[in-house]
Amino acid sequence: MPVTIEDLSKTLNLSRSTISKALNDRGDVSPRTRERVLQAAHELGYQPSAAARNLRRQRTDKIGLVVNYPIHQVSDFLAEFIPGLATIAEEAAYNLILYTSMAGNETRITNLCRSREVDGIIVAWPPRLSETAALCRLMSDERMPHIVLPRRVPHDDVSYVAADHKEGARLLTAHLIKLGHRRIGFERLPEVFETDYDRHAGYTTALRQAGINYDPALVIAADSSDDDYEARTFNTLMALPQPPTAILFFTDPAAIKVLSLAKARGISIPDDLSITGFDGILSSGVTEPALTTVRQPLPQMGKLAVESLLRLIADETIEPQQHTLPVELIVRRSTGLHIRT
Amino acid sequence: MPVTIEDLSKTLNLSRSTISKALNDRGDVSPRTRERVLQAAHELGYQPSAAARNLRRQRTDKIGLVVNYPIHQVSDFLAEFIPGLATIAEEAAYNLILYTSMAGNETRITNLCRSREVDGIIVAWPPRLSETAALCRLMSDERMPHIVLPRRVPHDDVSYVAADHKEGARLLTAHLIKLGHRRIGFERLPEVFETDYDRHAGYTTALRQAGINYDPALVIAADSSDDDYEARTFNTLMALPQPPTAILFFTDPAAIKVLSLAKARGISIPDDLSITGFDGILSSGVTEPALTTVRQPLPQMGKLAVESLLRLIADETIEPQQHTLPVELIVRRSTGLHIRT
DNA sequence: ATGCTTGCCGAAATCGATTTCGACACCGAG
DNA sequence: CTCGGTGTCGAAATCGATTTCGGCAAGCAT
């Protein structure tokens, strides 16, 4: 049975209120008593009950990380977020509760808000844009502070932390153009809202800046529910009358898969075809050839998400926190000069 | 302001006790009232306060994942554990709270136990064996159910889930021996208690079974606090009068680093030297050559840890849960036949 | 009419802390 | 001596649920 404030009260012959005030430095307590209380608390090993505290103070000092995506598909990213998230949270004396398999379950989120298990919510990888907006409205109605990660939400009243995908795609495309490529394949993933849109905007921007015509045939909308969509993108593009000489894939794993696909077909990378990934995961650096890609500042994004959320928790009236962080182009050996024929 | 049981009580003209009993199916309530309560609860959007519940029931339905290691060094593993952990926990209506940067801080663990924020604790990557034992004793004293992951603890009264590292090392060594290798380097990491011991035991077992003499010069005790310890292991071994023709590294990342080190030095792998990693991380499959390694069943280990912990929570008198899971040898191209000179 | 179940419901205690507000003693000033 | 302030402390309310125990009424048997 753990030591309660009542136990302290009895051994010290002081009221519970005095004990509480002494421990929380709320004034109204003489230095001598305060000392006695602190001493006794330490000796008896007193630690306030979290539940009782939470109930009385109407806050839990916890934030929820709600993962709105099949967990095994994002656990790699999660791993990169978590150190940042956890570190900042703990510095502010907050804990992190993990909620997975929340995909598509608005009821569970509603209940989470109403039960007041957490003081704020980080919504990670939420579903399609319209659903995300609905979700955020729901949380606003419940007056639950929240922030979306790592996706941009094009609504003025929604807080989010995202990376600059437009600039990322632009950098990759411009890099390929500088290498002499003119026909550049581009893989889309429309379900990844805003991210997909932004990347496509970056792609077209780079083309425009170089005076290259946009060819819709080179842009493939993939469907990640298809288990083998990377191969499909690759095959479709290479079967074109005029196949591209370079391809931007949507993720590093996709590009890595294509790496072995190409090798199996005798297509040399980067001599016959340049390819790029996106995200800069660890694996992308050890493939043969290593992938040219774009790195998102995942740790910083995690930190910023928590910091912003804490601000929203501290001050209800604060304006929405919207952050887009710069990305970094990583040039490696999967992209090379286009050999004109 | 969220809806409380008191609000329900007023709108229904029923006592709080009746409401509670109706919602929790505790009998003593007529079907008609029960129906009325359920209906009203749904309409008003009632959800019980977690804090109040926790206080009254003296449990939180949460388990803590205490990461006792620099978080960025284990986040890859964490990512593979988390899906299993979270899934099983949620199936049992438990939540997962993440506690990082707990390294070496017994006070924080003590406080965690005493504040009763969680019903049980998974201790992940605890420090040296003696400290771990102390930690576990401490938690036992606080009557806090706990289980160690992913390390074996050689004490009858400590629960843990680990992988069979001895068998893993034995499999790797035997594999190399079958390829004709006789001088096999072995990297140790003594600070990783029991794991290191077990792997070394597997290594010597395989040697003994093949009738090969144990040469202490081939066994290097590395120090992971050294930022470049893999290179040191490699250099020390290759500088030997009779260098090994194969080396077992302690981790995949270590082996991957050595891969590029060897290439830079014109040492061909596996023609001049066979090397192996350990763990079977994603990257190990995409290097050139891909790594021969051993895979731990991380997802299953995570599941089993939660299941075992839940058993310990449910029944105090249950015997300690000790599980060692089988590993899997993955033969790839970083190991090859030893060409006798 | 009386006694006894049985079924249904409510009053009140309880979990362990925080916080408000009033009580009391002591002090110096008038 | 009285009054008002100051410094400490405690009684009690409160947070929102659960649980125990007793009460009341209806129904049945005596």
XYZ file of C-alpha atoms (C1' of nucleotides) in Angstrom:
742
model
C 0.000 0.000 0.000
C 1.651 3.240 -1.037
C 2.128 6.133 1.359
C -0.609 8.752 1.072
C -0.856 12.297 2.213
C -3.074 11.046 4.986
C -0.230 8.934 6.374
C 1.989 11.973 6.456
C -0.769 13.898 8.117
C -1.006 11.370 10.917
C 2.679 10.932 11.601
C 3.265 14.668 11.633
C 0.064 15.699 13.375
C -0.596 18.211 10.687
C -3.603 18.598 8.433
C -3.598 17.328 4.880
C -3.896 20.857 3.594
C -0.751 21.971 5.320
C 1.152 19.003 3.975
C -0.024 19.692 0.473
C 0.863 23.336 0.700
C 4.274 22.565 2.106
C 5.040 20.099 -0.650
C 3.833 22.403 -3.377
C 5.417 25.530 -1.981
C 2.148 27.363 -1.814
C 3.208 29.805 0.942
C 1.142 29.862 4.092
C 3.540 27.444 5.708
C 6.277 28.289 8.180
C 9.777 27.315 7.136
C 10.040 25.017 10.118
C 6.921 22.997 9.276
C 7.833 22.936 5.641
C 11.140 21.396 6.549
C 9.491 18.829 8.786
C 7.083 17.870 6.016
C 9.768 17.543 3.371
C 11.828 15.476 5.733
C 9.011 13.110 6.605
C 7.900 12.839 2.986
C 11.352 11.761 2.022
C 11.674 9.295 4.860
C 8.343 7.637 4.295
C 8.899 7.660 0.557
C 5.824 9.678 -0.216
C 4.895 10.289 -3.823
C 1.569 11.866 -4.704
C -0.967 9.649 -6.432
C -1.144 10.535 -10.089
C -4.824 9.694 -10.293
C -5.808 11.881 -7.370
C -3.747 14.748 -8.688
C -5.180 14.427 -12.155
C -8.707 14.388 -10.852
C -8.287 17.415 -8.681
C -6.212 19.508 -11.068
C -8.194 18.556 -14.121
C -5.125 17.855 -16.157
C -2.915 14.853 -16.688
C 0.407 16.240 -17.858
C 0.258 13.736 -20.674
C -0.005 14.139 -24.398
C -1.328 11.516 -26.755
C 0.389 10.448 -29.932
C -2.424 9.137 -32.074
C -1.116 7.136 -34.991
C -3.747 7.150 -37.661
C -2.077 4.760 -40.040
C -1.226 1.064 -40.139
C 1.474 1.136 -37.537
C 3.936 -1.193 -39.222
C 3.956 1.047 -42.272
C 5.129 4.068 -40.356
C 7.133 2.577 -37.530
C 10.386 3.587 -39.205
C 9.340 7.195 -39.192
C 7.888 6.845 -35.761
C 11.285 5.736 -34.552
C 12.817 8.937 -35.819
C 10.121 11.089 -34.318
C 9.992 9.507 -30.936
C 13.337 10.658 -29.563
C 12.463 14.258 -30.311
C 8.916 13.934 -29.082
C 9.803 12.171 -25.883
C 12.752 14.360 -25.028
C 10.912 17.647 -25.321
C 7.860 16.263 -23.585
C 9.854 15.042 -20.636
C 11.702 18.303 -20.350
C 8.341 19.925 -19.843
C 7.318 17.195 -17.380
C 4.853 15.694 -19.796
C 4.529 12.045 -20.709
C 3.736 10.521 -24.037
C 0.923 8.017 -24.490
C 0.863 6.000 -27.648
C -2.438 5.289 -29.363
C -2.178 3.090 -32.413
C -4.694 1.427 -34.681
C -6.915 4.460 -34.452
C -7.298 4.465 -38.196
C -10.712 5.602 -39.252
C -12.146 5.382 -35.808
C -13.601 8.727 -34.916
C -15.423 7.298 -31.947
C -12.215 6.334 -30.251
C -10.820 9.811 -30.699
C -13.987 11.356 -29.391
C -13.851 9.139 -26.346
C -10.208 9.940 -25.854
C -11.058 13.625 -25.796
C -13.991 13.257 -23.477
C -12.287 10.987 -20.995
C -9.601 13.616 -20.579
C -6.848 11.048 -20.464
C -4.513 13.501 -22.142
C -4.083 17.257 -22.221
C -3.371 17.389 -25.932
C -3.093 15.234 -29.011
C -0.576 14.853 -31.785
C -2.382 13.400 -34.782
C 0.149 11.483 -36.819
C -0.450 10.498 -40.419
C -4.150 11.230 -40.429
C -6.314 9.900 -43.255
C -7.550 11.826 -46.261
C -7.816 15.554 -46.045
C -11.567 15.783 -45.613
C -11.528 13.243 -42.805
C -8.621 14.996 -41.183
C -10.480 18.261 -41.232
C -13.494 16.562 -39.693
C -11.276 15.020 -37.054
C -9.765 18.355 -36.151
C -13.134 20.015 -35.951
C -14.257 17.264 -33.646
C -11.300 17.828 -31.335
C -11.852 21.555 -31.417
C -15.446 20.985 -30.372
C -14.180 18.968 -27.449
C -11.727 21.757 -26.713
C -8.842 19.364 -27.015
C -5.591 20.997 -28.158
C -4.134 19.158 -31.105
C -1.590 19.329 -33.875
C -1.206 17.373 -37.097
C 2.076 15.668 -37.964
C 3.754 15.409 -40.436
C 1.295 16.775 -42.940
C 0.294 20.215 -44.031
C -3.376 21.037 -43.626
C -4.594 23.881 -45.815
C -6.959 25.351 -43.257
C -6.172 28.475 -41.320
C -7.462 27.092 -38.055
C -5.566 23.810 -37.981
C -2.128 23.477 -36.389
C 0.453 21.283 -38.054
C 4.146 20.582 -38.498
C 5.280 19.438 -41.912
C 8.312 19.416 -44.157
C 8.691 21.460 -47.301
C 7.827 18.766 -49.792
C 7.384 21.203 -52.629
C 10.916 22.434 -52.253
C 12.131 18.860 -51.840
C 10.641 17.746 -55.125
C 11.846 20.900 -56.791
C 15.391 20.282 -55.588
C 15.388 16.719 -56.856
C 13.941 17.665 -60.210
C 16.295 20.591 -60.670
C 19.193 18.332 -59.770
C 18.193 15.892 -62.487
C 17.707 18.677 -65.012
C 21.158 19.976 -64.279
C 22.444 16.493 -65.060
C 20.932 16.808 -68.493
C 17.680 14.926 -68.042
C 14.659 16.193 -69.953
C 12.174 13.350 -69.621
C 11.703 12.841 -65.894
C 9.182 10.380 -64.544
C 7.238 11.318 -61.427
C 5.370 9.040 -59.080
C 2.352 10.428 -57.262
C 0.522 9.047 -54.250
C -2.700 11.045 -54.226
C -3.965 9.616 -50.971
C -1.155 11.341 -49.102
C -2.891 14.650 -49.080
C -1.079 17.913 -49.562
C 2.241 16.094 -49.499
C 1.466 14.668 -52.900
C 0.089 17.951 -54.119
C 3.096 19.902 -52.868
C 5.606 17.541 -54.375
C 3.878 17.689 -57.707
C 3.946 21.461 -57.502
C 7.680 21.338 -56.844
C 8.161 19.046 -59.820
C 6.257 21.288 -62.205
C 7.968 24.374 -60.856
C 11.382 22.949 -61.604
C 10.276 21.957 -65.103
C 8.861 25.380 -65.768
C 11.971 27.115 -64.492
C 13.982 25.064 -66.963
C 11.562 25.628 -69.793
C 10.660 21.965 -70.100
C 7.176 20.977 -71.164
C 5.064 19.034 -68.719
C 4.219 15.610 -70.112
C 1.294 13.974 -68.279
C 2.354 10.561 -69.507
C 5.398 10.808 -67.274
C 3.322 11.292 -64.142
C 1.977 8.112 -62.615
C -0.593 8.114 -59.853
C 0.247 5.082 -57.738
C -1.995 3.295 -55.306
C -0.257 2.141 -52.159
C -2.996 -0.348 -51.382
C -1.591 -2.236 -54.327
C 1.106 -4.363 -52.784
C 3.440 -3.978 -55.706
C 2.769 -0.444 -56.812
C 6.424 0.564 -57.206
C 6.914 -2.087 -59.845
C 3.788 -0.936 -61.602
C 5.013 2.656 -61.713
C 8.354 1.500 -63.031
C 6.874 -0.798 -65.670
C 4.379 1.740 -66.911
C 7.022 4.383 -67.342
C 9.566 2.123 -69.006
C 6.948 0.813 -71.432
C 6.370 4.306 -72.773
C 7.267 4.968 -76.430
C 9.734 7.476 -75.099
C 10.609 6.243 -71.604
C 12.041 8.707 -69.083
C 15.754 8.858 -68.354
C 15.134 9.588 -64.697
C 12.359 8.836 -62.193
C 11.375 10.427 -58.901
C 9.878 7.809 -56.640
C 7.636 8.720 -53.774
C 9.661 7.008 -51.053
C 13.078 5.528 -50.449
C 11.760 1.987 -50.027
C 10.031 2.309 -53.404
C 13.262 3.430 -55.044
C 15.175 0.646 -53.300
C 12.762 -1.931 -54.640
C 13.179 -0.551 -58.131
C 16.933 -0.728 -57.707
C 16.807 -4.501 -57.630
C 14.079 -4.609 -60.264
C 16.293 -2.658 -62.641
C 19.296 -4.807 -61.885
C 17.276 -7.935 -62.645
C 16.413 -6.427 -66.009
C 19.887 -5.377 -66.919
C 19.106 -1.683 -66.599
C 22.124 0.006 -65.103
C 21.607 2.727 -62.553
C 22.554 5.492 -62.986
C 24.001 4.891 -66.459
C 20.749 3.888 -68.142
C 18.374 5.460 -65.671
C 18.620 7.845 -62.746
C 16.277 7.340 -59.834
C 15.627 9.166 -56.588
C 13.840 8.370 -53.372
C 12.403 10.578 -50.727
C 12.907 10.759 -46.938
C 16.531 9.785 -46.496
C 16.045 6.681 -44.376
C 19.099 4.840 -43.143
C 18.880 2.156 -45.808
C 19.066 4.688 -48.598
C 22.715 5.285 -47.792
C 23.912 1.703 -48.006
C 22.374 0.478 -51.228
C 24.439 -0.041 -54.360
C 24.328 2.564 -55.725
C 23.358 4.709 -52.767
C 20.191 6.720 -53.320
C 19.948 10.359 -54.165
C 17.107 11.547 -51.989
C 15.746 14.323 -49.828
C 15.902 14.270 -46.075
C 13.141 15.610 -43.882
C 14.235 17.008 -40.532
C 12.277 14.399 -38.619
C 13.786 14.960 -35.171
C 13.240 18.695 -35.348
C 9.715 18.161 -36.588
C 9.002 15.992 -33.581
C 10.390 18.563 -31.212
C 8.520 21.373 -32.837
C 5.277 19.432 -32.746
C 5.516 18.954 -29.007
C 6.599 22.514 -28.370
C 3.718 23.844 -30.405
C 1.249 21.547 -28.761
C 2.422 22.605 -25.327
C 1.867 26.191 -26.326
C -1.648 25.356 -27.436
C -2.273 23.609 -24.134
C -0.913 26.493 -22.109
C -2.888 29.146 -23.917
C -6.237 28.359 -25.450
C -6.469 31.640 -27.253
C -3.167 31.344 -29.066
C -3.230 31.335 -32.839
C -2.873 28.042 -34.742
C 0.691 26.792 -35.015
C 1.660 26.108 -38.596
C 5.221 25.118 -39.379
C 6.853 23.994 -42.601
C 10.458 22.968 -42.146
C 13.176 23.045 -44.778
C 14.427 19.807 -46.306
C 17.869 18.799 -47.472
C 18.906 17.413 -50.839
C 21.238 14.435 -50.555
C 23.055 13.724 -53.793
C 24.400 10.199 -54.035
C 25.137 7.797 -56.808
C 21.727 6.712 -58.068
C 21.587 9.809 -60.237
C 24.051 10.588 -63.002
C 24.630 12.546 -66.179
C 22.208 11.840 -68.962
C 24.171 10.374 -71.871
C 22.634 11.799 -74.997
C 22.201 9.343 -77.816
C -16.902 21.298 -19.718
C -17.325 17.585 -20.303
C -20.459 15.713 -19.306
C -20.179 14.026 -15.922
C -22.158 11.315 -14.264
C -23.765 14.028 -12.176
C -25.215 15.622 -15.299
C -26.737 12.316 -16.275
C -28.065 11.930 -12.785
C -29.859 15.249 -12.963
C -31.373 14.874 -16.407
C -32.591 11.371 -15.641
C -33.630 11.928 -12.033
C -31.647 8.930 -11.011
C -28.881 8.613 -8.469
C -25.249 8.507 -9.532
C -24.965 4.963 -8.235
C -27.720 3.721 -10.472
C -26.170 5.378 -13.478
C -22.818 3.855 -12.755
C -24.285 0.422 -12.262
C -26.293 0.660 -15.444
C -23.287 1.713 -17.468
C -21.086 -0.988 -16.011
C -23.685 -3.739 -16.154
C -23.460 -4.427 -12.476
C -26.935 -5.935 -12.119
C -29.319 -4.342 -9.667
C -30.785 -2.269 -12.455
C -34.032 -2.917 -14.275
C -33.742 -3.342 -18.022
C -35.933 -0.321 -18.549
C -33.749 2.046 -16.504
C -30.637 0.583 -17.985
C -31.920 1.357 -21.425
C -32.831 4.895 -20.433
C -29.377 5.471 -19.000
C -27.583 4.095 -22.029
C -29.735 6.213 -24.276
C -29.118 9.418 -22.337
C -25.413 8.690 -22.021
C -25.177 8.353 -25.749
C -27.183 11.468 -26.432
C -25.293 13.679 -24.029
C -22.011 12.192 -25.178
C -21.005 10.972 -21.753
C -17.588 9.412 -21.297
C -16.313 8.602 -17.816
C -13.425 10.678 -16.557
C -10.244 8.652 -16.698
C -8.818 10.345 -13.642
C -11.847 9.693 -11.469
C -11.983 6.091 -12.586
C -8.309 5.560 -11.962
C -8.542 7.007 -8.504
C -11.489 4.949 -7.475
C -10.433 1.676 -9.061
C -6.823 2.008 -8.057
C -5.593 1.074 -11.480
C -4.871 2.950 -14.643
C -5.078 0.363 -17.416
C -1.771 1.658 -18.640
C 1.634 0.071 -18.875
C 4.888 1.945 -18.981
C 7.648 1.299 -21.470
C 10.751 2.509 -19.707
C 13.633 2.909 -22.114
C 16.805 2.697 -20.129
C 19.207 3.530 -22.891
C 20.085 6.550 -25.009
C 16.930 6.640 -27.047
C 18.454 7.439 -30.424
C 20.638 4.368 -30.155
C 17.724 2.010 -29.841
C 15.004 3.755 -31.763
C 15.355 1.346 -34.673
C 14.613 -1.569 -32.407
C 11.953 0.373 -30.647
C 10.222 0.831 -33.968
C 10.065 -2.911 -34.431
C 8.840 -3.538 -30.926
C 6.206 -0.891 -30.808
C 3.690 -2.366 -33.239
C 3.617 -5.608 -31.275
C 3.561 -3.879 -27.928
C 0.862 -1.425 -28.841
C -1.345 -3.918 -30.631
C -1.483 -6.421 -27.825
C -1.857 -3.730 -25.219
C -4.778 -2.154 -26.990
C -6.449 -5.491 -27.503
C -6.453 -5.837 -23.743
C -7.688 -2.254 -23.357
C -4.369 -1.073 -22.025
C -2.426 1.960 -23.171
C 1.276 2.377 -23.527
C 3.140 5.245 -21.904
C 6.639 5.942 -23.095
C 9.323 6.901 -20.601
C 12.668 7.714 -22.117
C 15.891 9.119 -20.785
C 15.471 7.121 -17.631
C 19.022 5.886 -17.909
C 20.613 5.474 -14.533
C 17.884 7.285 -12.719
C 16.534 5.030 -10.026
C 14.693 7.853 -8.367
C 12.519 8.408 -11.384
C 11.595 4.756 -11.508
C 10.834 4.721 -7.817
C 8.594 7.720 -8.210
C 6.925 6.156 -11.202
C 6.094 3.118 -9.101
C 4.855 5.081 -6.134
C 2.737 7.514 -8.110
C 0.887 4.553 -9.603
C 0.732 6.112 -13.005
C 0.971 2.687 -14.568
C -0.111 -0.818 -13.655
C 3.072 -2.432 -14.878
C 6.433 -1.677 -16.403
C 8.408 -3.009 -19.330
C 12.059 -2.259 -18.683
C 13.760 -1.961 -22.037
C 17.522 -2.185 -22.454
C 18.352 -1.784 -18.789
C 21.921 -0.978 -17.756
C 24.491 -3.393 -16.427
C 23.340 -6.579 -14.827
C 23.899 -5.588 -11.219
C 22.002 -2.344 -11.665
C 19.230 -4.157 -13.442
C 18.888 -6.570 -10.593
C 18.747 -3.669 -8.159
C 16.138 -1.988 -10.299
C 13.978 -5.080 -10.370
C 14.257 -5.557 -6.635
C 13.196 -1.977 -6.190
C 10.120 -2.501 -8.326
C 9.304 -5.702 -6.515
C 9.473 -3.816 -3.233
C 6.989 -1.336 -4.614
C 4.864 -4.262 -5.758
C 5.030 -3.040 -9.316
C 4.739 -5.824 -11.910
C 7.581 -5.614 -14.409
C 9.376 -7.450 -17.145
C 12.776 -6.948 -18.743
C 13.147 -6.641 -22.515
C 15.034 -7.729 -24.566
C 17.621 -9.138 -22.241
C 17.985 -12.302 -20.292
C 18.374 -11.871 -16.548
C 19.946 -14.853 -14.800
C 17.840 -14.596 -11.662
C 14.955 -16.931 -10.946
C 12.690 -14.199 -9.716
C 13.005 -11.770 -12.616
C 10.698 -11.887 -15.615
C 12.117 -11.239 -19.046
C 11.708 -11.798 -22.767
C 14.859 -12.304 -24.790
C 16.106 -13.933 -27.958
C 18.337 -16.954 -28.094
C 21.621 -15.170 -28.680
C 23.685 -18.210 -27.882
C 22.039 -20.181 -30.629
C 22.293 -17.187 -32.938
C 26.038 -16.918 -32.528
C 26.385 -20.668 -32.785
C 24.460 -20.697 -36.067
C 26.609 -17.951 -37.554
C 29.842 -19.561 -36.448
C 28.802 -23.001 -37.642
C 27.791 -21.487 -40.966
C 31.250 -19.977 -41.380
C 32.941 -23.190 -40.366
C 30.958 -25.065 -42.950
C 32.266 -22.589 -45.515
C 35.766 -23.628 -44.584
C 36.754 -20.891 -42.194
C 38.995 -21.812 -39.297
C 40.161 -18.477 -37.962
C 37.006 -16.597 -37.082
C 37.132 -13.205 -35.398
C 34.557 -12.399 -32.758
C 33.514 -9.019 -31.468
C 32.297 -8.766 -27.893
C 30.402 -5.943 -26.189
C 30.706 -6.815 -22.511
C 28.430 -4.058 -21.305
C 25.471 -5.748 -22.968
C 25.024 -8.199 -20.192
C 24.082 -11.800 -20.769
C 23.614 -11.099 -24.459
C 27.354 -10.790 -24.833
C 27.939 -13.763 -22.587
C 25.442 -15.908 -24.444
C 26.793 -15.047 -27.860
C 30.299 -15.854 -26.782
C 29.055 -19.164 -25.449
C 27.457 -19.875 -28.829
C 30.691 -19.006 -30.586
C 32.810 -21.319 -28.431
C 30.223 -24.077 -28.680
C 30.372 -24.027 -32.459
C 34.172 -24.053 -32.384
C 34.242 -26.946 -29.968
C 31.747 -28.946 -31.988
C 34.015 -28.525 -35.000
C 37.140 -29.324 -33.041
C 38.685 -25.903 -33.578
C 40.892 -24.417 -30.907
C 39.764 -21.228 -29.236
C 42.234 -18.431 -29.921
C 41.778 -15.496 -27.498
C 43.546 -13.176 -29.916
C 40.574 -13.473 -32.250
C 38.139 -12.230 -29.636
C 37.973 -8.463 -29.271
C 36.141 -6.770 -26.436
C 34.784 -3.571 -27.928
C 33.646 -0.495 -26.096
C 30.585 1.153 -27.584
C 31.303 4.418 -25.811
C 34.136 4.668 -28.289
C 32.557 6.355 -31.270
C 34.508 4.320 -33.755
C 34.727 0.976 -32.076
C 33.825 -1.107 -35.130
C 36.841 0.209 -36.991
C 38.997 -0.562 -33.992
C 37.769 -4.135 -33.862
C 38.392 -4.525 -37.566
C 41.849 -2.980 -37.473
C 42.997 -4.954 -34.482
C 41.952 -8.226 -36.049
C 43.403 -7.507 -39.479
C 46.707 -6.458 -37.949
C 47.180 -9.864 -36.391
C 50.111 -11.966 -37.608
C 47.494 -14.435 -38.750
C 44.371 -12.380 -39.414
C 40.976 -14.098 -39.406
C 39.251 -15.026 -42.642
C 35.846 -14.231 -41.179
C 34.514 -11.916 -38.496
C 31.328 -11.901 -36.463
C 30.369 -8.358 -35.622
C 28.093 -7.518 -32.752
C 25.485 -5.629 -34.764
C 24.381 -5.051 -38.321
C 25.342 -1.383 -38.319
C 28.827 -2.366 -37.180
C 29.143 -4.841 -40.030
C 27.789 -2.291 -42.481
C 30.393 0.236 -41.420
C 33.106 -2.342 -41.896
C 31.730 -3.084 -45.336
C 32.743 0.358 -46.571
C 35.940 0.286 -44.526
C 36.972 -2.914 -46.277
C 36.060 -1.576 -49.677
C 38.168 1.522 -49.065
C 41.089 -0.742 -48.318
C 40.653 -2.987 -51.289
C 39.594 -5.938 -49.201
C 36.904 -7.793 -51.097
C 33.953 -9.180 -49.231
C 33.308 -12.064 -49.191
C 36.288 -13.152 -51.331
C 39.013 -11.929 -48.979
C 36.973 -11.789 -45.815
C 33.561 -12.983 -44.694
C 31.662 -10.858 -42.228
C 28.347 -11.177 -40.423
C 26.116 -8.838 -38.525
C 23.440 -9.471 -35.962
C 19.772 -8.473 -35.738
C 18.638 -8.459 -39.334
C 17.671 -4.809 -39.637
C 16.192 -3.579 -42.891
C 19.445 -2.050 -44.096
C 21.267 -5.353 -43.822
C 19.353 -6.625 -46.837
C 20.216 -3.832 -49.243
C 23.940 -3.432 -48.823
C 26.386 -4.668 -51.421
C 26.962 -7.443 -50.630
C 23.922 -8.039 -48.463
C 24.747 -9.129 -44.936
C 24.593 -12.605 -43.559
C 23.046 -12.124 -40.162
C 20.680 -13.456 -37.550
C 17.206 -12.151 -37.080
C 15.562 -11.779 -33.711
C 11.796 -12.166 -33.652
C 11.289 -8.601 -32.463
C 7.552 -8.312 -33.063
C 6.833 -11.560 -31.263
C 9.094 -10.522 -28.423
C 7.120 -7.326 -28.037
C 3.838 -9.182 -28.000
C 5.074 -11.744 -25.560
C 6.418 -9.066 -23.249
C 3.031 -7.391 -23.014
C 1.181 -10.650 -22.634
C 3.478 -11.753 -19.862
C 3.269 -8.422 -18.130
C -0.507 -8.487 -18.260
C -0.416 -11.903 -16.644
C 1.805 -10.555 -13.882
C -0.594 -7.654 -13.385
C -3.626 -9.909 -13.279
C -2.170 -12.361 -10.826
C 0.390 -11.264 -8.283
C 1.211 -14.766 -7.186
C 2.052 -16.040 -10.644
C 5.551 -17.347 -11.223
C 8.117 -15.170 -13.032
C 7.740 -15.162 -16.804
C 10.957 -16.097 -18.535
C 10.978 -16.465 -22.291
C 13.804 -17.049 -24.722
C 12.674 -16.981 -28.336
C 14.353 -18.754 -31.240
C 16.304 -16.763 -33.801
C 16.698 -17.243 -37.508
C 19.891 -17.461 -39.535
C 19.799 -15.361 -42.680
C 22.471 -16.366 -45.155
C 23.303 -13.701 -47.689
C 26.320 -12.706 -49.685
C 28.707 -11.215 -47.156
C 29.887 -14.704 -46.282
C 31.557 -17.048 -48.742
C 33.774 -20.062 -49.115
C 37.186 -19.724 -47.608
C 39.726 -19.949 -50.433
C 42.671 -21.849 -49.027
C 45.995 -20.412 -50.007
C -53.036 -8.974 8.578
C -48.283 -10.427 9.123
C -43.887 -11.892 7.764
C -40.384 -12.780 4.070
C -38.415 -12.673 -0.220
C -37.090 -10.359 -4.276
C -36.148 -6.575 -7.225
C -34.802 -2.045 -7.752
C -32.875 2.093 -6.341
C -30.379 5.741 -3.485
C -27.494 7.695 0.415
C -23.153 7.887 1.729
C -18.422 6.417 2.020
C -14.403 6.139 -0.536
C -10.254 6.815 -3.571
C -6.049 10.897 -2.565
C -5.038 14.905 -3.605
C -5.834 20.504 -3.939
C -7.874 24.801 -2.626
C -10.764 28.036 -0.386
C -11.891 30.251 3.526
C -12.220 30.935 8.194
C -9.988 30.499 12.896
C -6.614 31.466 15.996
C -2.599 33.440 18.127
C 0.512 36.885 18.298
C 2.223 41.335 17.374
C 2.690 46.339 17.448
C 0.154 50.606 17.096
C -3.186 53.760 18.844
C -6.863 47.719 26.602
C -8.494 47.399 22.133
C -8.090 47.146 17.395
C -6.290 45.713 13.091
C -2.888 43.370 10.722
C 0.142 39.191 9.900
C 1.555 34.716 9.872
C 0.118 29.721 10.364
C -2.733 26.288 10.259
C -7.034 23.308 9.679
C -11.952 22.091 8.392
C -14.400 21.193 4.687
C -15.573 21.310 -0.144
C -14.224 19.569 -4.384
C -12.734 16.760 -8.493
C -15.944 12.317 -10.775
C -16.370 8.058 -10.512
C -17.399 3.136 -7.906
C -19.191 0.298 -4.307
C -21.381 -1.033 -0.114
C -25.254 -1.292 2.373
C -29.672 -0.334 3.618
C -34.539 1.033 2.381
C -38.762 0.634 0.172
C -42.325 -1.475 -2.373
C -44.407 -5.274 -4.544
C -45.419 -10.013 -4.455
C -46.065 -14.271 -2.203
C -46.951 -17.513 1.495
C -48.796 -18.189 6.122
